[in-house]
CSV table of C-alpha atoms and ligand atoms in Angstrom, one decimal:
chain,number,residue,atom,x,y,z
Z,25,UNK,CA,-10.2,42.8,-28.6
Z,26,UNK,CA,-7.1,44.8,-28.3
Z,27,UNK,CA,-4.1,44.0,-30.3
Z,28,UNK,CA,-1.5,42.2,-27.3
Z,29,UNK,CA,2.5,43.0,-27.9
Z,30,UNK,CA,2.4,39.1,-28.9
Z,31,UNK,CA,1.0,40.2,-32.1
Z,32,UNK,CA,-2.1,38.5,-31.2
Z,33,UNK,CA,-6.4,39.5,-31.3
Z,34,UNK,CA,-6.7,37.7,-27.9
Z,35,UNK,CA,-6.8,37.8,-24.1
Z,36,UNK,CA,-3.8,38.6,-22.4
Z,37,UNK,CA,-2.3,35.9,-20.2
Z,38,UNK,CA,-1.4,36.5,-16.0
Z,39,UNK,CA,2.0,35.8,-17.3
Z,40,UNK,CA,4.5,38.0,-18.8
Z,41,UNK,CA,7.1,37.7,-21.4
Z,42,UNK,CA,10.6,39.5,-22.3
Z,43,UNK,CA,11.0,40.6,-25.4
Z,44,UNK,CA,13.1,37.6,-26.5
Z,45,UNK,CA,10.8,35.4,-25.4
Z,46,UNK,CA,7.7,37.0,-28.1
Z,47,UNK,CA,7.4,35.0,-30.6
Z,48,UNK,CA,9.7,32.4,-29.4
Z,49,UNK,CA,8.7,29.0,-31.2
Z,50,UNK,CA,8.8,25.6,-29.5
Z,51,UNK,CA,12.2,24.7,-30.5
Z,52,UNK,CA,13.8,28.0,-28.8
Z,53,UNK,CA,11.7,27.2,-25.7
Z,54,UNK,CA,12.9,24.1,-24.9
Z,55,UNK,CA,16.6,23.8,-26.7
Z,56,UNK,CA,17.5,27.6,-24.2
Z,57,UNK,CA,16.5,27.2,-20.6
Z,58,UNK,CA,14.5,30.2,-19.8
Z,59,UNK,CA,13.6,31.5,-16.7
Z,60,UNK,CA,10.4,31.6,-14.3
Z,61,UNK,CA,10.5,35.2,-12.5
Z,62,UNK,CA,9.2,35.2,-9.1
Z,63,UNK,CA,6.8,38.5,-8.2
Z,64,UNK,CA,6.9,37.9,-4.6
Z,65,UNK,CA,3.4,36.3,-4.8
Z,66,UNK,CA,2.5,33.3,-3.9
Z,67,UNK,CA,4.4,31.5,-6.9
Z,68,UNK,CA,2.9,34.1,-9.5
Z,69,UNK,CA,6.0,34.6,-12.6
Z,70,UNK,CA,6.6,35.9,-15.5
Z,71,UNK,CA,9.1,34.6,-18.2
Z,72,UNK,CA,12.3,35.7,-19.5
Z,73,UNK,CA,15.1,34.8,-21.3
Z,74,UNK,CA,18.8,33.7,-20.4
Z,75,UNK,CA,20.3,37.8,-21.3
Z,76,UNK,CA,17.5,39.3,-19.3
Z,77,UNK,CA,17.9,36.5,-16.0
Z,78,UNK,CA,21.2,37.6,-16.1
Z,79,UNK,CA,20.3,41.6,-16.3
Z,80,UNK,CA,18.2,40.8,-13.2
Z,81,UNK,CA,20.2,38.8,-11.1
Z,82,UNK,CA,22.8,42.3,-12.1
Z,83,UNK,CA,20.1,44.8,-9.9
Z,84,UNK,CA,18.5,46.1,-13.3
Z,85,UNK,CA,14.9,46.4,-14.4
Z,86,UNK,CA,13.9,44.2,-17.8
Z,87,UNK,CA,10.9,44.9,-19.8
Z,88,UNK,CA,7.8,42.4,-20.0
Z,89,UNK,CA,5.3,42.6,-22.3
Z,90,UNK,CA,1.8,40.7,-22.1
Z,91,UNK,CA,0.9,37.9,-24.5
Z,92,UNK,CA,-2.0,35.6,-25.1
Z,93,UNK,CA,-2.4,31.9,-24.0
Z,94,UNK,CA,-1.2,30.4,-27.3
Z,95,UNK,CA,2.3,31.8,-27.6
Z,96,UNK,CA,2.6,31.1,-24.0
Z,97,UNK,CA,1.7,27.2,-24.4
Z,98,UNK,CA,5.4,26.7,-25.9
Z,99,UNK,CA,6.9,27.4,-22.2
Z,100,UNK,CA,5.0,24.5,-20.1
Z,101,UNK,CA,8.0,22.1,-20.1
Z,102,UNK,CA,8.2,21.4,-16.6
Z,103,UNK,CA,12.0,20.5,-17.7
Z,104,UNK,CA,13.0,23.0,-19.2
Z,105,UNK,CA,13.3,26.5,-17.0
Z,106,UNK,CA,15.1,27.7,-14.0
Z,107,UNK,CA,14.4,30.3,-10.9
Z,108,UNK,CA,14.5,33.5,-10.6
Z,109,UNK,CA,13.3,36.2,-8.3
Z,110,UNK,CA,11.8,35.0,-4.9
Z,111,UNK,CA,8.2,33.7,-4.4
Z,112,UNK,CA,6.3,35.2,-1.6
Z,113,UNK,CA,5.0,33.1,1.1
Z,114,UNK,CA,1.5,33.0,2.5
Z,115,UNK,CA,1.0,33.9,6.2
Z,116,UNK,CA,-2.1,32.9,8.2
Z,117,UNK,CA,-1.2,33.1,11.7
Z,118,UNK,CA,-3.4,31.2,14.1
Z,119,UNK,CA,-3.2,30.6,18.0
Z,120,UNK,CA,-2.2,27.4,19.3
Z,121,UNK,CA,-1.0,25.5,22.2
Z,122,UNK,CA,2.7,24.8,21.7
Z,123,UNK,CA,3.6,23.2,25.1
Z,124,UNK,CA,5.5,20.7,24.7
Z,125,UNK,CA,5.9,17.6,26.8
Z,126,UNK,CA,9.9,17.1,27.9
Z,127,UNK,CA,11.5,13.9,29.7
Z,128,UNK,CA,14.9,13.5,30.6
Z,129,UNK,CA,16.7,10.0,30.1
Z,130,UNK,CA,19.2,8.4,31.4
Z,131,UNK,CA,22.6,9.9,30.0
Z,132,UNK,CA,23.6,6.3,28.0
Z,133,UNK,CA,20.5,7.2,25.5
Z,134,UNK,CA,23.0,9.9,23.9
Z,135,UNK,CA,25.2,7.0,23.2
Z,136,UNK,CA,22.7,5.3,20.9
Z,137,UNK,CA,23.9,4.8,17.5
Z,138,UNK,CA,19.6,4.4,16.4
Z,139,UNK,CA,16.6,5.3,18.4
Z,140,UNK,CA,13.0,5.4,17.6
Z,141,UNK,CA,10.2,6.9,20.2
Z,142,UNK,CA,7.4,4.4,21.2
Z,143,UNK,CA,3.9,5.1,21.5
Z,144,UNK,CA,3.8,4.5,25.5
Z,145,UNK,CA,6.6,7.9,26.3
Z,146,UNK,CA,9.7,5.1,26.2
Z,147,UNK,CA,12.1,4.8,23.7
Z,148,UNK,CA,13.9,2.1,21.5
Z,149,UNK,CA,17.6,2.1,21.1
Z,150,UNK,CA,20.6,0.4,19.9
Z,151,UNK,CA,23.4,0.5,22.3
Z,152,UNK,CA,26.3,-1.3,21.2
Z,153,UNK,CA,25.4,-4.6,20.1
Z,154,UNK,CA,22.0,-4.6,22.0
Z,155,UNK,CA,18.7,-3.3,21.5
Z,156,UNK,CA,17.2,-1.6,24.4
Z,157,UNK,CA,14.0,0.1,25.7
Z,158,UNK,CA,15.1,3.1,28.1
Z,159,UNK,CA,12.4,5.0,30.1
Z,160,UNK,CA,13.1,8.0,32.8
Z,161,UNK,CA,14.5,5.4,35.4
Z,162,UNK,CA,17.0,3.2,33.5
Z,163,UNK,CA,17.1,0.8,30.8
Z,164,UNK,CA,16.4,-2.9,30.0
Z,165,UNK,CA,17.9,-4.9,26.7
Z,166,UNK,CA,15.7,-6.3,24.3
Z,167,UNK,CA,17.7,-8.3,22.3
Z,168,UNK,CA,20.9,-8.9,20.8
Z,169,UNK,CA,21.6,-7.7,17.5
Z,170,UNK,CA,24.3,-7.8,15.1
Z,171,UNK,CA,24.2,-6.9,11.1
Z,172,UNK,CA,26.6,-8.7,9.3
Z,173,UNK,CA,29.7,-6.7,8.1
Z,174,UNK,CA,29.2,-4.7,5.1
Z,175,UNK,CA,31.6,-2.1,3.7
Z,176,UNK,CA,31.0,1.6,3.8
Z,177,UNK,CA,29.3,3.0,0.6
Z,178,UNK,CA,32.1,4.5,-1.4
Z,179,UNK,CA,29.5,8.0,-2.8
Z,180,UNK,CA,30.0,11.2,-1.8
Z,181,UNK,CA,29.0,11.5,1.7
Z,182,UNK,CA,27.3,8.4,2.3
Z,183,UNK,CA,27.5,6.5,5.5
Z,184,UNK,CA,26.3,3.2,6.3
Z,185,UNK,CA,23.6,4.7,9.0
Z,186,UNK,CA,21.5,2.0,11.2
Z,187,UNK,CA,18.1,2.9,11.9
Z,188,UNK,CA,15.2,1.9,13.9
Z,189,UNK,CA,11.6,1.6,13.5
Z,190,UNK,CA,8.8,-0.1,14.8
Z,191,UNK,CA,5.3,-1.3,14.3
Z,192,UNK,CA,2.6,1.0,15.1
Z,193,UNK,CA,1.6,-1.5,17.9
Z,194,UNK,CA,5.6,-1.5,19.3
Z,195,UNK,CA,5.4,-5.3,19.7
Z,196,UNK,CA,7.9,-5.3,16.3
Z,197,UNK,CA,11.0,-3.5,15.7
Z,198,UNK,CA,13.5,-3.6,12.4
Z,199,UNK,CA,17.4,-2.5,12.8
Z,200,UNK,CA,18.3,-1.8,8.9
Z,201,UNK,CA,21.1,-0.2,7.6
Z,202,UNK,CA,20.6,2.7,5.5
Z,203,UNK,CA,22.7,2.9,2.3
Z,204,UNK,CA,23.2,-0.7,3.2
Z,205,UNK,CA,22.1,-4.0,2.5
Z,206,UNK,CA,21.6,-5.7,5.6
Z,207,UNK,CA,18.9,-5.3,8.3
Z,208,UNK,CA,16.9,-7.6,10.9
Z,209,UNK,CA,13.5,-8.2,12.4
Z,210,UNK,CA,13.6,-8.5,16.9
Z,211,UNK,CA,9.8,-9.2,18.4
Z,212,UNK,CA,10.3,-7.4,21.6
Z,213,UNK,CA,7.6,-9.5,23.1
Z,214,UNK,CA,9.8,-12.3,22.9
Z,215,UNK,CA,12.5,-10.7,23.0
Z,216,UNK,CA,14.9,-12.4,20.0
Z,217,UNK,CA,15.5,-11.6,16.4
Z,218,UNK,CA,12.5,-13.5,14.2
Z,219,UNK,CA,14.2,-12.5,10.3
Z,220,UNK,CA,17.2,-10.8,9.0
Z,221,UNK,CA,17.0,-8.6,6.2
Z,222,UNK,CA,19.1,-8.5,2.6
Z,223,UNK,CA,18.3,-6.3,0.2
Z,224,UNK,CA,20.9,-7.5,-2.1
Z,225,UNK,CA,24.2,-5.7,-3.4
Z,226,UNK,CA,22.9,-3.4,-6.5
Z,227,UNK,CA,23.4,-0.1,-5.3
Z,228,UNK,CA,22.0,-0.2,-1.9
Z,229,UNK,CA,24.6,3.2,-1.4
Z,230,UNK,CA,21.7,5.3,-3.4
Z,231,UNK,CA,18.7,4.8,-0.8
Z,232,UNK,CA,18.0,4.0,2.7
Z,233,UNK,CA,16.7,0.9,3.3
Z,234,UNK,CA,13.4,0.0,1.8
Z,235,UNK,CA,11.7,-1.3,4.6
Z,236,UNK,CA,7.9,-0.3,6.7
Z,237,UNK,CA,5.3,-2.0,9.0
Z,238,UNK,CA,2.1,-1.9,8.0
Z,239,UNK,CA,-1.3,-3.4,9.2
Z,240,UNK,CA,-3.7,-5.8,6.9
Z,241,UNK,CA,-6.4,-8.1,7.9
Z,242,UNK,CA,-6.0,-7.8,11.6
Z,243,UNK,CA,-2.3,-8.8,10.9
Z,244,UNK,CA,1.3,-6.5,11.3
Z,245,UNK,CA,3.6,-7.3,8.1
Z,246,UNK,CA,6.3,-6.3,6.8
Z,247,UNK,CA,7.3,-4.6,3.6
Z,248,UNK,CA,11.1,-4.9,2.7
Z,249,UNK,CA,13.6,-4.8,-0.3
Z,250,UNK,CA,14.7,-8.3,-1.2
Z,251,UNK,CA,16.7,-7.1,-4.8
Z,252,UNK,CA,17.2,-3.8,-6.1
Z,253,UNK,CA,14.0,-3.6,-7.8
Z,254,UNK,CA,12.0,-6.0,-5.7
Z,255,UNK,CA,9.6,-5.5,-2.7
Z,256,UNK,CA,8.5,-8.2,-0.9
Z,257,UNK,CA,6.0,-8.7,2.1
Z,258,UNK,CA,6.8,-10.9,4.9
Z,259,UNK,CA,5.2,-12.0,8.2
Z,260,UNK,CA,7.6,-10.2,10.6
Z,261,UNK,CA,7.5,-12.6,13.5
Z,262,UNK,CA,8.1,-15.9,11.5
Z,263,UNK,CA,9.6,-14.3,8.1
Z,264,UNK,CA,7.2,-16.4,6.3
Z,265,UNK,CA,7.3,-15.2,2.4
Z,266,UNK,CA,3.3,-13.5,2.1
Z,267,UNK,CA,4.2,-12.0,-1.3
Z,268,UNK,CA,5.0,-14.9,-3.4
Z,269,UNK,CA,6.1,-14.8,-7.4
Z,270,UNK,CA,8.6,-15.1,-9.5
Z,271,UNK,CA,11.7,-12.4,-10.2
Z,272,UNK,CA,11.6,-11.9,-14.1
Z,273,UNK,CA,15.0,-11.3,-15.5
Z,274,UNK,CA,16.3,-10.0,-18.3
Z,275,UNK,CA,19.6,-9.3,-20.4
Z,276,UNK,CA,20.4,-6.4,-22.5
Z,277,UNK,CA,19.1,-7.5,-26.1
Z,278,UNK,CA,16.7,-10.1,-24.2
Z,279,UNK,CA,13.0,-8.9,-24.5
Z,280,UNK,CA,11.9,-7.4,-21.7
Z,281,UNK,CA,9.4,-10.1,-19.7
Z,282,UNK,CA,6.3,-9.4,-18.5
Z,283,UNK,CA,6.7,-7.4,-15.2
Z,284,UNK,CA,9.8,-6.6,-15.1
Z,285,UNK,CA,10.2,-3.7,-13.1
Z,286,UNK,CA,13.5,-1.2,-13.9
Z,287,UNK,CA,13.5,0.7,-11.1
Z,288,UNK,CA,15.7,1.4,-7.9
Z,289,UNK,CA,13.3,0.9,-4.4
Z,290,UNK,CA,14.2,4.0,-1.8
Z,291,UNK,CA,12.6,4.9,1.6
Z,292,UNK,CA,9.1,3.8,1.7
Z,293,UNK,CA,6.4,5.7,3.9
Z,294,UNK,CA,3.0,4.1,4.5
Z,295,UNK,CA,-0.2,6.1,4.5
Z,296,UNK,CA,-1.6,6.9,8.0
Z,297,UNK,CA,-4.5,4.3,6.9
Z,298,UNK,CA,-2.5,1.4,5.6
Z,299,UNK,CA,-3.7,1.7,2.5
Z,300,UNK,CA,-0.8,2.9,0.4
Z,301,UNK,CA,3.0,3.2,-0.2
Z,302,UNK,CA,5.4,5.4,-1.2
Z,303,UNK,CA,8.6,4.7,-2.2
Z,304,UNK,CA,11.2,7.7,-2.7
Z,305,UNK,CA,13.3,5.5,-5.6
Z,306,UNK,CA,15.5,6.4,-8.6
Z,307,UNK,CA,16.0,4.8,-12.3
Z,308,UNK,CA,18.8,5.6,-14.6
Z,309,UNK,CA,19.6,8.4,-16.3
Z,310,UNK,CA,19.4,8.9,-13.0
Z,311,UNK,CA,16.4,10.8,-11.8
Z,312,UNK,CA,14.2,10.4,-9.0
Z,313,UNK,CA,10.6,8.9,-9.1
Z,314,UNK,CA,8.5,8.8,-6.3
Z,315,UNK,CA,6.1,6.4,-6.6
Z,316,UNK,CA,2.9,5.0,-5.1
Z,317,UNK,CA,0.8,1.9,-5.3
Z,318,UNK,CA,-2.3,0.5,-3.4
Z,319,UNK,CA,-1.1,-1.5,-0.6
Z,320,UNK,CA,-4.6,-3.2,-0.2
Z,321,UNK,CA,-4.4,-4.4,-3.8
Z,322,UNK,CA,-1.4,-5.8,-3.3
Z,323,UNK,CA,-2.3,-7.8,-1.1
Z,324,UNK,CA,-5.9,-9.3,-2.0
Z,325,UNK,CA,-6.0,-8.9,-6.1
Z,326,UNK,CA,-2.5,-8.8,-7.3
Z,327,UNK,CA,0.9,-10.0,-6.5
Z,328,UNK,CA,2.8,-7.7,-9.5
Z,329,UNK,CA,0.9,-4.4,-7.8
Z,330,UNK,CA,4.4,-2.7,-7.0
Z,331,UNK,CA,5.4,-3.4,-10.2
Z,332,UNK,CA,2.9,-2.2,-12.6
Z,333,UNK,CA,-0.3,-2.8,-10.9
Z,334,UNK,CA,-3.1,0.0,-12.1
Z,335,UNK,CA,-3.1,1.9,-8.9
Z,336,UNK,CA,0.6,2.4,-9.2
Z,337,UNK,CA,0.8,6.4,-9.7
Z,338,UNK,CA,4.8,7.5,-10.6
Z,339,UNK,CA,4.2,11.7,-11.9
Z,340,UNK,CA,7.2,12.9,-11.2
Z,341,UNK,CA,10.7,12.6,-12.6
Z,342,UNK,CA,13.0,15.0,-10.6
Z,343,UNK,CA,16.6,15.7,-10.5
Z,344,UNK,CA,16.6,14.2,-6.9
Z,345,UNK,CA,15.7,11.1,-5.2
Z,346,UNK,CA,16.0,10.5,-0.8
Z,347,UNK,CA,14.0,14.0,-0.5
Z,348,UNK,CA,11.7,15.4,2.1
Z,349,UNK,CA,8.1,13.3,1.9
Z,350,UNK,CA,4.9,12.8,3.8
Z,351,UNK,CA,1.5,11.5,3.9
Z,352,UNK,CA,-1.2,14.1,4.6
Z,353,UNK,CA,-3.8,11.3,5.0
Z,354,UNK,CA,-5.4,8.4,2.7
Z,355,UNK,CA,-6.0,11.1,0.1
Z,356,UNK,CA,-3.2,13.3,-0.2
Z,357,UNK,CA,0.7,13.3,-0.1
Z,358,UNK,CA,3.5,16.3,-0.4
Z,359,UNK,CA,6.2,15.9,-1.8
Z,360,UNK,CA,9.3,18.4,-1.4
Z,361,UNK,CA,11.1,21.0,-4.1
Z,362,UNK,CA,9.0,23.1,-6.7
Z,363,UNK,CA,10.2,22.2,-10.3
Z,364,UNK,CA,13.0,20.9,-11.7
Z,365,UNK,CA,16.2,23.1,-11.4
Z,366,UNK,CA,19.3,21.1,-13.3
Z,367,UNK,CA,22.4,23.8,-11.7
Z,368,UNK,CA,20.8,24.4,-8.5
Z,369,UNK,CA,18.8,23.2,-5.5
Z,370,UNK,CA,14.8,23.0,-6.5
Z,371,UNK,CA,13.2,26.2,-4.8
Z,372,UNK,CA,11.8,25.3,-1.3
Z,373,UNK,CA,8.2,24.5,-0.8
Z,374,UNK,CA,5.7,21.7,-1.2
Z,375,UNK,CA,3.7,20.0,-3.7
Z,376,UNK,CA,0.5,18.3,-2.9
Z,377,UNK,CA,-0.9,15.1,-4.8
Z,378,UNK,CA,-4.3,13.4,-5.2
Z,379,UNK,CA,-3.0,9.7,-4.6
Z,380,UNK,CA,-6.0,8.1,-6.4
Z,381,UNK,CA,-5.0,9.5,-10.3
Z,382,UNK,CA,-1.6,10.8,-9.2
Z,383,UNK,CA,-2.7,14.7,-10.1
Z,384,UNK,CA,-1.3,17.7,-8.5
Z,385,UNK,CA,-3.5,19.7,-6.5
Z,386,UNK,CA,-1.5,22.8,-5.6
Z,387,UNK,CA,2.2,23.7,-4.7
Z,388,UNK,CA,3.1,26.6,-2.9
Z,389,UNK,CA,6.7,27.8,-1.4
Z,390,UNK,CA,8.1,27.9,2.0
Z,391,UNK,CA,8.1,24.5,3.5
Z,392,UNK,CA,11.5,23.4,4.1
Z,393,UNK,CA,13.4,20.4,5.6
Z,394,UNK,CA,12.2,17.0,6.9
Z,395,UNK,CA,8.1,17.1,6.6
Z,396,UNK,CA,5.1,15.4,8.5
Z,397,UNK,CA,1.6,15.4,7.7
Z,398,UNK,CA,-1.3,14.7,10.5
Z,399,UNK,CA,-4.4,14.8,8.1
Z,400,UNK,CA,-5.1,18.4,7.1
Z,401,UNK,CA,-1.7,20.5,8.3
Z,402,UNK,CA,1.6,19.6,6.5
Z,403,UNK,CA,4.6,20.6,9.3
Z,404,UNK,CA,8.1,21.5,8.0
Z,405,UNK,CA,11.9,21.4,10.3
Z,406,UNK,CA,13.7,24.0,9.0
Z,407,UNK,CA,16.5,25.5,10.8
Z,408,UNK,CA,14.6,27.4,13.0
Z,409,UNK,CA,12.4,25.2,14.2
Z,410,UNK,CA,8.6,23.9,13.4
Z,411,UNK,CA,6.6,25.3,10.8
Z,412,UNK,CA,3.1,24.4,10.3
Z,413,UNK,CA,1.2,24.8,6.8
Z,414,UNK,CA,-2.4,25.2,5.5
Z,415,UNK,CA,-2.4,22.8,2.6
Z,416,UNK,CA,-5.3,24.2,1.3
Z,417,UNK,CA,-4.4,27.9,1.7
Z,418,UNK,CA,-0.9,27.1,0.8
Z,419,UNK,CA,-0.4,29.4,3.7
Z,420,UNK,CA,1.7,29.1,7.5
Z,421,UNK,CA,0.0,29.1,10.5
Z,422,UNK,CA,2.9,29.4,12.7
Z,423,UNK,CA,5.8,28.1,14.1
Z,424,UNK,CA,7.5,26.6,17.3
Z,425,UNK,CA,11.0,28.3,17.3
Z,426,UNK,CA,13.5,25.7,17.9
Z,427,UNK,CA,11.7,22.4,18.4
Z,428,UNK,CA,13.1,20.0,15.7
Z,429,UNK,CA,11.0,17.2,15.9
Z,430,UNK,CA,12.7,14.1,14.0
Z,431,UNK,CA,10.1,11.3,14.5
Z,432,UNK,CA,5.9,11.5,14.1
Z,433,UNK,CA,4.3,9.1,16.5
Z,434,UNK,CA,-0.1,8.6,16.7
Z,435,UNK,CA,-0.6,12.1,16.5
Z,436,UNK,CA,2.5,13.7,18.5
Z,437,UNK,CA,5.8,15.0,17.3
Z,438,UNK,CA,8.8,14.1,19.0
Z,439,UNK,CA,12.2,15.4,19.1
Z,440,UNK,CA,14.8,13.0,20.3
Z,441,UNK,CA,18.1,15.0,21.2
Z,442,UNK,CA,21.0,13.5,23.1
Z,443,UNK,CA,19.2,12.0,26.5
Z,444,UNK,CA,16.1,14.9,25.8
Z,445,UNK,CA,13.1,14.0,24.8
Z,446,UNK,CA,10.3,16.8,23.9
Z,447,UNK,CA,6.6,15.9,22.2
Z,448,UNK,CA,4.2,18.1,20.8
Z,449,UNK,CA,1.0,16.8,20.4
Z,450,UNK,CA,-0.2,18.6,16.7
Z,451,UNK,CA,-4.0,16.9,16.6
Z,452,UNK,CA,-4.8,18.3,20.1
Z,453,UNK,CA,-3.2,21.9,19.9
Z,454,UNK,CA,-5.7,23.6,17.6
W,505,ZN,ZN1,15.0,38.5,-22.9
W,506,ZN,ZN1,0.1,35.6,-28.8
């Protein structure tokens, strides 16, 4: 076996070093950030120092030099390297049918301060004070609805934003403030508020609401933050408490009881099969920690499952929490940003999780604003519209320029705009 530059009787790594880098032993690795070089493949690199980033990021060439798997072991800190160079970005193109359905409503709809689409074409709104269903012709109210007063979060560019959702049968709908504390519960059946919502005042300015429907046992329920670290499940049309146990507390120099969970709750997303939920949360230092546990579980076998319940899977810690998510389907998840950049937004593109033992399958670049998953594509709104990946290729199959769907509803896309309404429906249109 040839003699590699590393000094080394071995094979030769895909990766590359600088000649700084040759050598290097643990401690330079992780005390100076280095850098990953993007080839402009897929997410192939090699590695290089601080000087020689700099050198590059100048227009020069640097020199790499091949090095076997052992000296390059020192450099897997997923913590401890920054970007450089561009990553080159799969293309598949496929044909498929990108009509998309449009409605007009009535000119108040642009006047809502929430919407959400329902399953049947019409929409939900909040207008004013009153919750209201609006189809093509007109509108009718709902319900009444006022959140008590709460004061505008006082970070960065926060704003106290309301938002709608709805069960996946529409018979349900919860008005929650984002980066607030407040929220309630309307059944539009019967047409009145059946629970208000409080999430308690610990830093609700970090997260929107913690709140999703979901379906067990023939029954809808409702997941929602009751305390900064606390989930609890309620039955939406009474508010009758399902998910009943103790809070544990503790003080600083207390021992820490038996689950007690340190950890900020953030948007939660529900797997298409009820099964499991996500929850986009923080904890100090801070970094973000999106989490998921077995919703199932939960439910029949153990009370404490969101806290430390063995399904619960938590494999990332990232510099940012409130980031693009989806389910894929019972299996899978993506989550947005490839690796942990300290200085500067984390490169664009997706990473893709086993939900059972919380292990990464594959991350590839490109994918790029809010995401939605259907079951085997991930979809992407980036600035120019849809873009639809291959998880499994890594790859993009195409786009719909300018459609900027902002809701996913049983297998359609919809873009709410103003009064405009446009729906793509993904699982028919390949
Ligand atoms: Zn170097
Ligand atoms: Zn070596």
């Amino acid at each position: 076996m040839a003699l590699l530059p590393c000094g080394h009787h071995a094979p030769a790594s895909q990766i590359r070093l600088c000649e700084h880098l040759l050598g290097a032993a643990q401690s330079d690795a992780t005390e100076t950030a280095h850098y990953r070089f993007l080839r402009g493949v897929r997410m192939d690199y090699d590695l290089c120092c601080r000087n020689c980033g700099d050198h590059v990021r100048g227009g020069e060439n640097i020199a790499l030099f091949e090095a076997c798997e052992t000296c390059l072991a020192v450099f897997s800190d997923p913590d401890y390297f920054h970007w450089l160079g561009a990553p080159g970005i799969e293309e598949r193109l496929v044909v498929f049918d990108q009509h998309l359905e449009t409605r007009q409503f009535p000119a108040a709809l642009a006047n809502a301060k929430a919407l959400t689409p329902l399953a049947d074409g019409r929409v939900l709104a909040l207008i004013g004070d009153e919750m209201q269903i609006f189809d093509e012709e007109g509108a009718r109210v709902v319900a009444r609805v006022v959140l008590p007063d709460e004061r505008e979060p006082n970070w960065s560019n926060r704003r106290l934003t309301p938002r709608l959702l709805v069960s996946g049968n529409s018979r349900l709908a919860a008005l929650i403030n984002d980066y607030g504390r407040y929220g309630v519960v309307v059944d539009i059946e019967q047409q009145r508020v059946s629970m208000s919502l409080d999430r308690g005042d610990y830093h609700p300015e970090q997260t929107p609401f913690p709140v999703a429907f979901f379906e067990f046992g023939g029954r809808t329920l409702l997941v929602h933050g009751t305390d900064w670290n606390r989930l609890d499940v309620s039955d939406p049309r009474t508010g009758e408490l399902i998910s009943v146990r103790p809070s544990p507390t503790y003080k600083s120099g207390e021992e820490r009881p038996a689950h007690y969970l340190d950890y900020f709750h953030g948007r939660l997303h529900v797997s298409p099969d009820d099964q499991w939920m996500l929850d986009d949360g923080w904890v100090w230092h801070p970094v973000g920690v999106p989490t998921w546990w077995n919703l199932s579980k939960w439910m029949s076998e153990n009370v404490w499952e969101s806290e430390d319940g063995e399904s619960r899977r938590a494999p990332i810690y990232g510099d940012y929490w409130n980031i693009p998510m989806t389910w894929l389907d019972g299996r899978r998840l993506a989550i947005a940003g490839l690796g942990s950049d300290d200085d500067n937004a984390p490169l664009a593109g997706a990473r893709i999780f086993q939900v059972e033992n919380g292990e990464e399958i594959s991350a590839f670049a490109g994918p790029d604003g809010a995401f939605f998953g259907d079951g085997t594509r991930l979809y992407s709104v980036g600035s120019d519209g849809l873009e639809i990946w291959d998880v499994e290729a890594g790859a993009r199959l195409g786009r719909i320029a300018d459609f900027r769907p902002n809701f996913q509803i049983e297998g359609a896309l919809v873009e709410i705009s103003g009064s405009s309404w446009r729906r793509w429906n993904s699982s028919e249109s390949f």
